[in-house]
Amino acid sequence: MAAPGHESSGTTLMDLITSDPATAAPSAPIPAPAAAPSTLGKPATTDRKSRRGALAQIQTDTIAAAAKALNPVKVIPQRQRKKSVSYAQLVRSIHELAATSDQKSSQKQLVLHVFPKLAVYNSVDPSVAPSLLMLHQQCEDRNVLRYVYYYLARILSDSGAQGLSPGGGIPTPNWDALADIDAVGGVTRADVIPRIVHQLTAEATSDDVEFHSRRLAALKALTSASTGNSEILEKLYEIVFGILEKVGDAKQKRRRGIFGKQGGDKESNIRSNLQYASLSALRRLPLDPGNPAFLHRAIQGSVVQTLMNVIQFSDPVAVRHALGLISDIATKDPYSVAMALGALHDILHLHDVLARVSLARLCHTISRARALHERPDITSQFSSLLYQLLLDPSDRVCFEAILCVLGKFDNTERTEERAAGWIRLTREVLKLPDAPSVKLKDSDNPTAKANIEKPSKAKRPQPLIKLSMRRLESSFRSFSRPVLHAAARVVQEMGKSRAAAFALGVYDVDEGMRLDPVDSELNSGSHSEGTRKATPVSNGAGSVDTIASLLASLMEVVRTTVACECVYVRAMVIKALIWMQNPHESLEELQSIIACELSDPAWPSALLNDILLTLHARFKATPDMAVTLLEIARIFATKVPGKIDADVLQLLWKLIKAYEIPFNLIQFSDPVAVRHALGLISDIATKDPYSVAMALGQFMSHMIYNIYVVGALHDILHLHDVLARVSLARLCHTISRARALHERPDITSQFSSLLYQLLLDPSDRVCFEAILCVLGKFDNTERTEERAAGWIRLTREVLKLPDAPSVKLKDSDNPTAKANIEKPSKAKRPQPLIKLSMRRLESSFRSFSRPVLHAAARVVQEMGKSRAAAFALGVYDVDEGMRLDPVDSELNSGSHSEGTRKATPVSNGTGSVDTIASLLASLMEVVRTTVACECVYVRAMVIKALIWMQNPHESLEELQSIIACELSDPAWPSALLNDILLTLHARFKATPDMAVTLLEIARIFATKVPGKIDADVLQLLWKTCLVGAGPEGKHTALEAVTIVLDLPPPQPGTMSGLASIDRVSASDPKSALALQRLVQAAVWFLGENANYAASEYAWESATPPGTALMMLDADKMVAAASSRNPTLAGALTRLQRCAFSGSWEVRIIAAQALITIAIRSGEPYRLQIYEFLHALSLGGVQSLFSQSQLSNGEDQGASGIGIGSLISPMLKVLDEMYRAQDDLIRDMRNHDNNKQEWTDDELKKLYETHERLLDLVSLFCFVPRGKYLPIGPTSDKLIDIYRDRHNISASSGLNDPAVTTGISDLVYESKQVDVKPSNAIDPELAMAWAAGLDDGMWENNAPAMEKVNEFLAGAGTDAPDVEEEENLTSRPSVTYDDLWAKSILETYEAEGDDARSSGSSSPESTGSVETSISSHFGGSNYPSLFSSRPSGYGISQTSENRSGTNVRRFNNTSTGGAGFEGIGSPVKEEPPSYSSTLQRYESFENPLAGAGARSFVSQDDHTSTQNPQFGKALYDFTAGGDDELSLTAGEEVEIDYEVDGWYYVKKKRPGRDGRMGGLVPVLYISSS
Amino acid sequence: MLLAVLFTNIEGNILVERFHGVPAEERLHWRSFLVKLGADNLRRAKSEELFVATHKSVYIVYTMLGDVSIFIVGKDEYDELTLSEVMCTIISSVKDVCGRTPTERLFLDKYGKICLCLDEIVWKGMLENTDKTRIRNLTRLKPPTDI
């Protein structure tokens, strides 16, 4: 923002404009209490009488506001003398000047002073509108009006909540206040808008040429109006379509223009302008392709135009009049006319030419009449009569007959009629002997000979066409211009009929009809030979060529004769040529003819335009030829630009709109309009690809054809506008990918080949867009399948290219056709698409322009994304074909890269990815050495691209070194770095395999630029990777994360010392702090997730806590621990080191992490940590600190570890747990010895202890309440009994102080309670446990649990299912987040404020970060634990389900809490729990013996419950591979699933190798 | 969509702004972001040298023109390259209006004209005219192509 609130020296923006800083200065400081500019309420007191005062006030307001809003701007003092003007003054002067606007001076003042200054204010208030409208009506000065439109538009424009549409500059003062002082009085937007709209609408609809440009401006201003207003919108649509339709009508008027020769230029320009304005406006309107009005109008307009067009070739009126009369009769009552034919028959012998002409028409009408279909004799009579007229000595009659034969009867152009006419003309040869020849035979003219069936073919194969041709030929040798002209016209009509025949043949006419044009080809071929006989030239080319050459030779005749001077004749000849042009043939001859013709200056522009209209008509007949025709039109535009009517070009363009606009692509139409038109089409295409494709289909096929023939696309389409081509690319992509068109592969392949063609576009923007489209990056929705398909397309289309597009290409004789030969071409151009893209990108990377570099890098990134998607899908669930393709693509891209190498001198045979990477690396060099080097954004994009292009299976060293190198540059802003981290995260989600790789990279960030990256982002990344790394990768992932801890920690108070550490960027205090935060985050992360990574949980451990009491020797303990679980042991070691050697903030978190692990882990880890913490609480490690005897952390400071006060509550908890365990064992022994039963009281005490400990433990970290047994596994049965008796659900305790009371209460209460050991155990009870007590308790609780959690998460506050919660006691279980927050808060509170301040990177923030970050990832869930498990592994146990549901619930309801997943999900993952295992003891003879060894055995011996299948190892088995599991005979296992003769089994506890689960041969297990 | 066109002076005061499709509450962020971007990078920039930046999926191209910084923000089809085209049009029009590379003084003097030009170049979030003569015609309320 413009730095509001800065000190103002009195020079404001307004002062600058009004040019007298000095005068404004004093007024600025005056306070303006009443109406602050930002508040829009009415000023409290606005006395109308004191208008002057109010005005003054507002003026000062304005100045003050301006002064406030803008910094003083230092400018050289100006010499202008004018005083500072306020908004109010400006408005007033507008009012005043508007009232006298007829005077020149006032207009001048408006233009020079008032309006430009008013523009400086960031909005215009409606009270100005009346004056503006007045000006609009009365003023004639263009400049004034232009401003009027500008301000009206601003008033109209969709405004913000305050009616403001800020435009920069000075804030506009309070409108209401202004309104009060205003002469006009209070004017609101609501008052003014309808008036403005009305006035502008009236103007925009006016047809007056005088106001043409005002009309445009008015239309434009109108579009500023709120599009939410349906009324205005309706009006706008009306206006726009009205104009479009009118412009469509232009043809008719233009025709008059041609012959009336008042120069259509002005008119056409106006039309083109209108078209421009209306199309632009249309583009701005909310376009709903489904809007029936829109489509309807579009179609309607085109139809109208089509009809208009046809009229053009109508002929002499008088003849038509007469003939019309007759044909009217004939058409209405052909029967009677036919019956009356006898009388007419004589006309044949009449020497009256006109009579014969009429006869010809009549014959035609009758012979084609439907009413006479059942009278073939009559119709054949008439047609034979018609054919006889071909021999008429009069050219006029002959031509008429030809036309009639051709179906050119009147001006109604019926394509079928025409097509039938062409067929008739060409085929009657063959049929003549059958039907018409009957008539002909009795005639004694020479043509009768031609009617002998086949033999006649050799001599006179096609009498009709031959006759016509001969006649025409001789006519063309005439010296009479009319004859020449007429002959040419007939040829033109012939061409029309032929075109119609082709058009119908291509589409839906029956096969016989369709074959005929082909025949006709042959026929006309032979006819032409016949023609050749007459002309000296004789080449054996095809018919069309021959006709063309015939006509060309005729052109020569025309030139050399008198007629040569008549351009009209020539024009007609050219028209004929245009019509006779075969869509599938080279147009070069025609082009050269036309080009030659056009160099003659004699051509009047009207004629040229007429030819253009011919092109238009030709297009309508054969949409395929659009490009050809446009090519011809281009010649006109280039050769005789001064003569052709822009409007006609527009019309051509317009007509294409009829076929859904793509014809807008044509060069000579307005480029902006073309761009908008394409944009419109591609918008429509996204919603309705089918109809667009259908509309474009023919057009495209020809376009593509011509691309290959003629050259680059933009030359053909003349889309010199880059954005237009971009739209074209998107359009092609949309259509080629549309599902609606799947059954039309021809169309989609056309469009895709066009898209591929765009890869060659000279503009980077277009090329890149095409690449992105190919890659499937179309909009912002990321669909993996789409992307994967995109990559496959990009890499594979090489092979496909010869299949589809070559069909089109084969018939073209250009050199590219060679490249399309199937396989052989591979050697030369194996992967056009990828190769093209790569080459292009490479050259782009050598650009010096930053935008280009950035864009290129972005494209590479998208490429990487698509590639990753392809890999991901290929690896997982896509069919094998899909999967192979990426591999193929690899190979292909490999070879492509070699291809690319050819271009570059370097040549190494590495795979594609390497090549791309190295390419990019070399590009990085380029980037470095160029100016762009300074732009970190470009570099960031390059790095992102590198990350995305990184192959999971390849070395990441190069990438690492690049990044490391980059990061040493201090210029990187932290936002960008975090962005890159998020890219890593996204990359991980795309390819979970890469977790470790990505962590490695992330580590570089952590170590190189700790000060700049956000610890939360980093944690998110760690978390995701850890979770996603899978069981095997967990250890590595954890290692990668905690590598931060292995670096020398920063020393407190010695920030400068940090410089010596190998982290360059930690040299300043700020980044040192940040590094510390990172370390804290890492420590916290470690504590929170170590258990997960190590798969070690107290509630699932094979070692009951009590066991470890045996191993008091610390060394042994550590050894045992590390041998059993190196991951956890390693984590512990790190944490321990952090706990006494880190900075105090780190130590605090390390202690917390340790207690977390202690609580969560089984023995011996818990004991190990206990020992360590104990030692710490005594003053540190003895070996380090001499004053080790000092107790309880009083020795804070540099020498001590200083966290004694923090540790003591932790120790207390552990103490209590151990004490309770001891007590329990003692009591059990007592009961056992005394054979006493446990009384309810004793059980209650025990249970209370259990609950209390649970509460205590929950303060430190999250544990699954239902499973966790603080008093040890032996307490499980007793607690279960108690719970069972008293109907207490496991998940909800007896009472939950954590919920019902505050935290402090909790702590207080928990400390108050003494441990009261329970007394004895009842053997009967023990037996009952052994029998397996109610297992269903958990299941019962699960739904309740869910509800509670749902409630807590705010899912639903209505409680319709209350009755189900009966079992639930008052205590809703606490979500993890709550517990967690409480515990952290609690401990921090104990530590004091500074402790809390140090925890800025502590997990508290992760939650919020996650939510904020989640938006980056579109809320898509990355691979969680649930999905990362092998599916079979998860067929898990009922016990798992109990808590599993809870956990899942947690997951769903929490905000995806960072800490939670790591903890919650493993609960699901590792099924066996104390409760389940112990319940299944087959014999529970002496639980009191309590020795670890025995409990191991008993655990191992028992078989587990219902759902899971259990088994016993029959023999010893030694694992042969990583996924196999060693077994000893007799070992109990749980069978998860079977694969190919192998069981996946799980042991109850880890074996010697530390493994819990794996594959064993089925035969080795006896399943029970 | 061309999200924004912003002109600032050297100090970072906003002279002209045109937002389209940007919610009112986001505009403030954009302003400060762009101004900061300019302050960071445009200090020693050459006149008319193009700079680029991104923010999420939005592209920014900005430059220095005399005493005035110009920022253009766009997304979708208005990517860096398109924006640089828009920029060229704007630059040429501003220079056209001002007669030379604008000083801030000159820019403010021609403020009204520049607004009108901008109106013709960027119309409701889309690039409209790129041709200088057309723009000139339209700002004088003449038809785009002379009649």
CSV table of C-alpha atoms in Angstrom, one decimal, chain A residues 1060-1362:
chain,number,residue,atom,x,y,z
A,1060,SER,CA,33.0,-21.4,13.4
A,1061,ILE,CA,30.6,-24.2,12.9
A,1062,ASP,CA,30.4,-25.3,9.3
A,1063,ARG,CA,27.2,-23.5,8.8
A,1064,VAL,CA,28.0,-20.4,7.0
A,1065,SER,CA,24.6,-18.9,7.2
A,1066,ALA,CA,24.2,-19.3,11.0
A,1067,SER,CA,26.8,-16.6,11.4
A,1068,ASP,CA,24.4,-13.9,12.5
A,1069,PRO,CA,22.4,-14.0,15.7
A,1070,LYS,CA,19.1,-14.2,13.9
A,1071,SER,CA,19.9,-17.3,12.0
A,1072,ALA,CA,21.6,-18.8,15.0
A,1073,LEU,CA,18.3,-18.4,16.8
A,1074,ALA,CA,16.6,-19.9,13.9
A,1075,LEU,CA,19.0,-22.8,13.9
A,1076,GLN,CA,18.2,-23.4,17.5
A,1077,ARG,CA,14.6,-23.4,16.8
A,1078,LEU,CA,15.2,-26.0,14.1
A,1079,VAL,CA,17.1,-28.1,16.5
A,1080,GLN,CA,14.3,-27.8,19.0
A,1081,ALA,CA,11.9,-28.8,16.3
A,1082,ALA,CA,14.0,-31.8,15.5
A,1083,VAL,CA,14.3,-32.8,19.1
A,1084,TRP,CA,10.6,-32.5,19.6
A,1085,PHE,CA,10.0,-34.4,16.4
A,1086,LEU,CA,12.3,-37.1,17.5
A,1087,GLY,CA,10.6,-37.5,20.9
A,1088,GLU,CA,7.3,-37.5,19.3
A,1089,ASN,CA,8.0,-40.0,16.6
A,1090,ALA,CA,10.8,-42.1,17.7
A,1091,ASN,CA,8.4,-44.7,19.0
A,1092,TYR,CA,6.6,-44.8,15.8
A,1093,ALA,CA,9.8,-45.1,13.8
A,1094,ALA,CA,11.0,-47.8,16.0
A,1095,SER,CA,7.7,-49.6,16.2
A,1096,GLU,CA,8.2,-49.8,19.9
A,1097,TYR,CA,5.3,-49.2,22.2
A,1098,ALA,CA,4.8,-50.0,25.8
A,1099,TRP,CA,1.3,-51.3,25.1
A,1100,GLU,CA,2.6,-53.6,22.4
A,1101,SER,CA,6.0,-54.4,23.6
A,1102,ALA,CA,6.9,-58.0,24.3
A,1103,THR,CA,8.7,-57.0,27.4
A,1104,PRO,CA,6.4,-56.1,30.3
A,1105,PRO,CA,7.8,-53.2,32.1
A,1106,GLY,CA,8.4,-55.2,35.2
A,1107,THR,CA,10.8,-57.5,33.4
A,1108,ALA,CA,13.4,-54.9,33.0
A,1109,LEU,CA,13.7,-54.5,36.7
A,1110,MET,CA,15.9,-57.5,36.5
A,1111,MET,CA,18.4,-55.7,34.4
A,1112,LEU,CA,19.7,-53.1,36.6
A,1113,ASP,CA,23.1,-52.9,35.1
A,1114,ALA,CA,23.0,-49.9,32.9
A,1115,ASP,CA,25.5,-51.1,30.4
A,1116,LYS,CA,23.7,-54.3,29.9
A,1117,MET,CA,20.5,-52.5,29.6
A,1118,VAL,CA,21.8,-50.2,26.9
A,1119,ALA,CA,23.3,-53.1,25.0
A,1120,ALA,CA,20.1,-55.0,25.2
A,1121,ALA,CA,18.2,-52.0,24.1
A,1122,SER,CA,20.3,-51.2,21.2
A,1123,SER,CA,20.4,-54.7,20.0
A,1124,ARG,CA,16.7,-55.0,20.1
A,1125,ASN,CA,15.8,-51.8,18.5
A,1126,PRO,CA,18.6,-49.8,17.1
A,1127,THR,CA,16.3,-47.0,15.9
A,1128,LEU,CA,15.0,-46.3,19.2
A,1129,ALA,CA,18.3,-46.7,20.9
A,1130,GLY,CA,19.9,-44.3,18.5
A,1131,ALA,CA,17.2,-41.8,19.1
A,1132,LEU,CA,17.6,-42.1,22.8
A,1133,THR,CA,21.3,-41.5,22.5
A,1134,ARG,CA,20.8,-38.4,20.6
A,1135,LEU,CA,18.2,-37.1,22.9
A,1136,GLN,CA,20.3,-37.8,25.9
A,1137,ARG,CA,23.1,-35.9,24.4
A,1138,CYS,CA,20.8,-33.0,23.6
A,1139,ALA,CA,19.4,-33.2,27.2
A,1140,PHE,CA,22.7,-32.2,28.7
A,1141,SER,CA,24.8,-30.6,26.1
A,1142,GLY,CA,22.3,-28.5,24.1
A,1143,SER,CA,21.2,-25.0,24.9
A,1144,TRP,CA,18.7,-24.7,27.6
A,1145,GLU,CA,15.8,-24.5,25.2
A,1146,VAL,CA,16.9,-27.6,23.5
A,1147,ARG,CA,17.5,-29.3,26.8
A,1148,ILE,CA,14.0,-28.6,27.9
A,1149,ILE,CA,12.5,-30.1,24.8
A,1150,ALA,CA,15.0,-33.0,24.9
A,1151,ALA,CA,13.8,-33.8,28.5
A,1152,GLN,CA,10.2,-33.7,27.3
A,1153,ALA,CA,11.1,-35.9,24.4
A,1154,LEU,CA,12.7,-38.3,26.7
A,1155,ILE,CA,9.8,-38.6,29.0
A,1156,THR,CA,7.6,-39.1,26.1
A,1157,ILE,CA,9.6,-41.9,24.9
A,1158,ALA,CA,9.9,-43.3,28.4
A,1159,ILE,CA,6.2,-43.3,28.8
A,1160,ARG,CA,5.5,-44.8,25.5
A,1161,SER,CA,8.2,-47.4,25.3
A,1162,GLY,CA,8.4,-50.6,27.0
A,1163,GLU,CA,11.4,-51.8,29.0
A,1164,PRO,CA,14.3,-51.6,29.0
A,1165,TYR,CA,14.0,-48.2,27.4
A,1166,ARG,CA,11.8,-46.8,30.1
A,1167,LEU,CA,14.2,-47.8,32.7
A,1168,GLN,CA,17.1,-46.5,30.7
A,1169,ILE,CA,15.5,-43.1,30.4
A,1170,TYR,CA,14.5,-43.2,34.0
A,1171,GLU,CA,18.1,-43.7,35.0
A,1172,PHE,CA,19.2,-41.0,32.8
A,1173,LEU,CA,16.7,-38.5,33.9
A,1174,HIS,CA,17.4,-39.4,37.5
A,1175,ALA,CA,21.0,-38.7,36.9
A,1176,LEU,CA,20.1,-35.4,35.3
A,1177,SER,CA,18.0,-34.4,38.2
A,1178,LEU,CA,20.8,-35.1,40.5
A,1179,GLY,CA,22.7,-32.4,38.8
A,1180,GLY,CA,23.8,-33.8,35.6
A,1181,VAL,CA,26.0,-36.6,34.5
A,1182,GLN,CA,28.5,-37.3,37.2
A,1183,SER,CA,31.3,-37.6,34.8
A,1184,LEU,CA,30.6,-34.1,33.5
A,1185,PHE,CA,29.7,-32.3,36.6
A,1186,SER,CA,31.6,-32.4,39.8
A,1187,GLN,CA,28.8,-31.0,41.8
A,1188,SER,CA,26.8,-34.0,41.0
A,1189,GLN,CA,25.4,-34.2,44.5
A,1190,LEU,CA,23.4,-31.1,44.2
A,1191,SER,CA,19.8,-32.1,43.8
A,1192,ASN,CA,16.7,-31.1,42.1
A,1193,GLY,CA,17.9,-28.7,39.5
A,1194,GLU,CA,18.6,-25.7,41.6
A,1195,ASP,CA,21.9,-25.3,39.9
A,1196,GLN,CA,20.7,-23.6,36.8
A,1197,GLY,CA,23.2,-21.8,34.6
A,1198,ALA,CA,25.9,-22.6,32.3
A,1199,SER,CA,27.5,-25.3,34.5
A,1200,GLY,CA,24.4,-27.3,35.2
A,1201,ILE,CA,21.9,-28.7,32.9
A,1202,GLY,CA,19.3,-26.4,34.6
A,1203,ILE,CA,16.2,-28.4,34.0
A,1204,GLY,CA,15.9,-30.1,37.3
A,1205,SER,CA,12.7,-28.5,38.0
A,1206,LEU,CA,11.3,-29.7,34.8
A,1207,ILE,CA,12.5,-33.2,35.2
A,1208,SER,CA,11.3,-33.7,38.7
A,1209,PRO,CA,7.6,-34.0,37.8
A,1210,MET,CA,8.6,-36.4,35.1
A,1211,LEU,CA,10.6,-38.5,37.5
A,1212,LYS,CA,7.7,-38.4,39.8
A,1213,VAL,CA,5.4,-39.9,37.3
A,1214,LEU,CA,7.9,-42.6,36.5
A,1215,ASP,CA,8.5,-43.1,40.1
A,1216,GLU,CA,4.8,-43.5,40.7
A,1217,MET,CA,4.5,-45.9,37.9
A,1218,TYR,CA,7.2,-48.1,39.1
A,1219,ARG,CA,6.0,-47.8,42.7
A,1220,ALA,CA,2.6,-48.8,41.6
A,1221,GLN,CA,4.0,-51.7,39.7
A,1222,ASP,CA,6.0,-52.9,42.7
A,1223,ASP,CA,3.0,-52.5,44.9
A,1224,LEU,CA,0.8,-54.5,42.5
A,1225,ILE,CA,3.3,-57.3,42.3
A,1226,ARG,CA,3.6,-57.4,46.0
A,1227,ASP,CA,-0.2,-57.4,46.5
A,1228,MET,CA,-0.6,-60.1,43.9
A,1229,ARG,CA,1.9,-62.2,45.6
A,1230,ASN,CA,0.2,-61.6,48.9
A,1231,HIS,CA,-3.1,-62.6,47.6
A,1232,ASP,CA,-1.6,-65.5,45.9
A,1233,ASN,CA,0.1,-66.7,49.0
A,1234,ASN,CA,-2.8,-66.1,51.2
A,1235,LYS,CA,-5.2,-67.6,48.6
A,1236,GLN,CA,-7.2,-64.5,49.1
A,1237,GLU,CA,-9.6,-63.0,46.6
A,1238,TRP,CA,-9.3,-59.5,45.6
A,1239,THR,CA,-12.0,-57.5,47.2
A,1240,ASP,CA,-13.9,-54.9,45.3
A,1241,ASP,CA,-12.3,-52.3,47.4
A,1242,GLU,CA,-8.9,-53.4,46.6
A,1243,LEU,CA,-9.7,-53.5,43.0
A,1244,LYS,CA,-11.2,-50.1,43.2
A,1245,LYS,CA,-8.0,-48.8,44.7
A,1246,LEU,CA,-6.0,-50.4,42.0
A,1247,TYR,CA,-8.3,-49.0,39.4
A,1248,GLU,CA,-8.1,-45.6,40.8
A,1249,THR,CA,-4.3,-45.8,40.8
A,1250,HIS,CA,-4.5,-46.8,37.2
A,1251,GLU,CA,-6.7,-44.0,36.2
A,1252,ARG,CA,-4.7,-41.5,38.2
A,1253,LEU,CA,-1.5,-42.6,36.5
A,1254,LEU,CA,-3.1,-42.5,33.2
A,1255,ASP,CA,-4.1,-38.9,33.8
A,1256,LEU,CA,-0.6,-38.1,34.9
A,1257,VAL,CA,0.9,-39.7,31.9
A,1258,SER,CA,-1.5,-38.0,29.6
A,1259,LEU,CA,-0.1,-34.7,30.8
A,1260,PHE,CA,3.2,-35.5,29.2
A,1261,CYS,CA,2.3,-37.1,26.1
A,1262,PHE,CA,-0.5,-38.8,24.3
A,1263,VAL,CA,-1.0,-42.5,25.0
A,1264,PRO,CA,-4.0,-44.6,23.9
A,1265,ARG,CA,-6.0,-44.6,27.1
A,1266,GLY,CA,-7.7,-47.8,26.4
A,1267,LYS,CA,-4.6,-49.7,25.9
A,1268,TYR,CA,-2.1,-48.1,28.1
A,1269,LEU,CA,-1.3,-49.8,31.4
A,1270,PRO,CA,0.8,-47.6,33.6
A,1271,ILE,CA,0.9,-50.2,36.3
A,1272,GLY,CA,2.1,-52.8,34.0
A,1273,PRO,CA,0.6,-55.6,32.0
A,1274,THR,CA,-0.2,-57.7,35.0
A,1275,SER,CA,-2.7,-55.1,36.2
A,1276,ASP,CA,-4.7,-55.6,33.1
A,1277,LYS,CA,-6.8,-58.5,34.3
A,1278,LEU,CA,-7.6,-56.9,37.6
A,1279,ILE,CA,-8.6,-53.7,36.0
A,1280,ASP,CA,-10.7,-55.4,33.5
A,1281,ILE,CA,-12.5,-57.2,36.2
A,1282,TYR,CA,-13.1,-54.1,38.0
A,1283,ARG,CA,-14.3,-52.3,35.0
A,1284,ASP,CA,-16.4,-55.2,34.0
A,1285,ARG,CA,-18.1,-55.2,37.4
A,1286,HIS,CA,-18.8,-51.6,37.5
A,1287,ASN,CA,-19.5,-51.3,33.9
A,1288,ILE,CA,-16.9,-48.7,33.2
A,1289,SER,CA,-15.8,-48.2,29.7
A,1290,ALA,CA,-12.1,-48.5,29.2
A,1291,SER,CA,-11.6,-45.4,27.1
A,1292,SER,CA,-13.4,-43.3,29.6
A,1293,GLY,CA,-12.0,-43.4,33.0
A,1294,LEU,CA,-13.7,-43.3,36.4
A,1295,ASN,CA,-13.7,-39.6,36.2
A,1296,ASP,CA,-11.7,-37.5,34.0
A,1297,PRO,CA,-10.3,-34.5,35.8
A,1298,ALA,CA,-8.5,-33.5,32.6
A,1299,VAL,CA,-11.8,-32.7,31.2
A,1300,THR,CA,-13.9,-31.7,34.1
A,1301,THR,CA,-11.3,-29.5,35.7
A,1302,GLY,CA,-8.6,-27.3,34.7
A,1303,ILE,CA,-5.0,-28.3,34.3
A,1304,SER,CA,-3.8,-26.9,37.5
A,1305,ASP,CA,-6.4,-28.9,39.4
A,1306,LEU,CA,-5.3,-31.9,37.6
A,1307,VAL,CA,-1.7,-31.5,38.7
A,1308,TYR,CA,-2.6,-30.6,42.2
A,1309,GLU,CA,-5.0,-33.5,42.5
A,1310,SER,CA,-2.6,-36.0,41.1
A,1311,LYS,CA,0.1,-35.0,43.4
A,1312,GLN,CA,-2.1,-35.2,46.3
A,1313,VAL,CA,-3.1,-38.7,45.8
A,1314,ASP,CA,-0.9,-41.4,47.4
A,1315,VAL,CA,-0.2,-44.6,45.8
A,1316,LYS,CA,-2.2,-47.3,47.5
A,1317,PRO,CA,-1.2,-50.7,46.4
A,1318,SER,CA,-3.9,-53.3,46.0
A,1319,ASN,CA,-4.0,-56.3,48.1
A,1320,ALA,CA,-4.5,-59.6,46.7
A,1321,ILE,CA,-5.5,-61.5,43.7
A,1322,ASP,CA,-8.2,-64.0,43.4
A,1323,PRO,CA,-7.2,-67.3,41.8
A,1324,GLU,CA,-10.7,-67.7,40.5
A,1325,LEU,CA,-10.4,-64.4,38.9
A,1326,ALA,CA,-7.2,-65.5,37.5
A,1327,MET,CA,-8.9,-68.4,36.0
A,1328,ALA,CA,-11.6,-66.1,34.7
A,1329,TRP,CA,-8.9,-64.1,32.9
A,1330,ALA,CA,-7.5,-67.1,31.5
A,1331,ALA,CA,-10.8,-68.1,30.1
A,1332,GLY,CA,-10.6,-64.9,28.2
A,1333,LEU,CA,-12.8,-62.2,29.5
A,1334,ASP,CA,-15.1,-60.1,27.6
A,1335,ASP,CA,-13.3,-59.0,24.6
A,1336,GLY,CA,-16.2,-57.1,23.4
A,1337,MET,CA,-15.8,-54.3,25.8
A,1338,TRP,CA,-13.7,-52.4,23.4
A,1339,GLU,CA,-15.9,-52.8,20.5
A,1340,ASN,CA,-18.8,-51.5,22.6
A,1341,ASN,CA,-16.8,-48.5,23.4
A,1342,ALA,CA,-15.6,-47.7,20.0
A,1343,PRO,CA,-18.7,-46.1,18.7
A,1344,ALA,CA,-19.1,-44.1,21.8
A,1345,MET,CA,-15.6,-43.0,21.4
A,1346,GLU,CA,-16.2,-41.9,17.9
A,1347,LYS,CA,-19.2,-39.9,18.9
A,1348,VAL,CA,-17.3,-38.1,21.6
A,1349,ASN,CA,-14.5,-37.3,19.2
A,1350,GLU,CA,-16.9,-36.2,16.7
A,1351,PHE,CA,-18.4,-34.0,19.2
A,1352,LEU,CA,-15.1,-32.6,20.2
A,1353,ALA,CA,-14.3,-31.9,16.7
A,1354,GLY,CA,-17.5,-30.1,16.3
A,1355,ALA,CA,-18.9,-32.6,13.9
A,1356,GLY,CA,-22.3,-32.5,15.3
A,1357,THR,CA,-23.8,-31.0,18.4
A,1358,ASP,CA,-27.1,-32.6,18.2
A,1359,ALA,CA,-27.1,-35.9,20.0
A,1360,PRO,CA,-29.8,-38.1,18.6
A,1361,ASP,CA,-28.0,-41.3,19.7
A,1362,VAL,CA,-27.8,-40.5,23.3
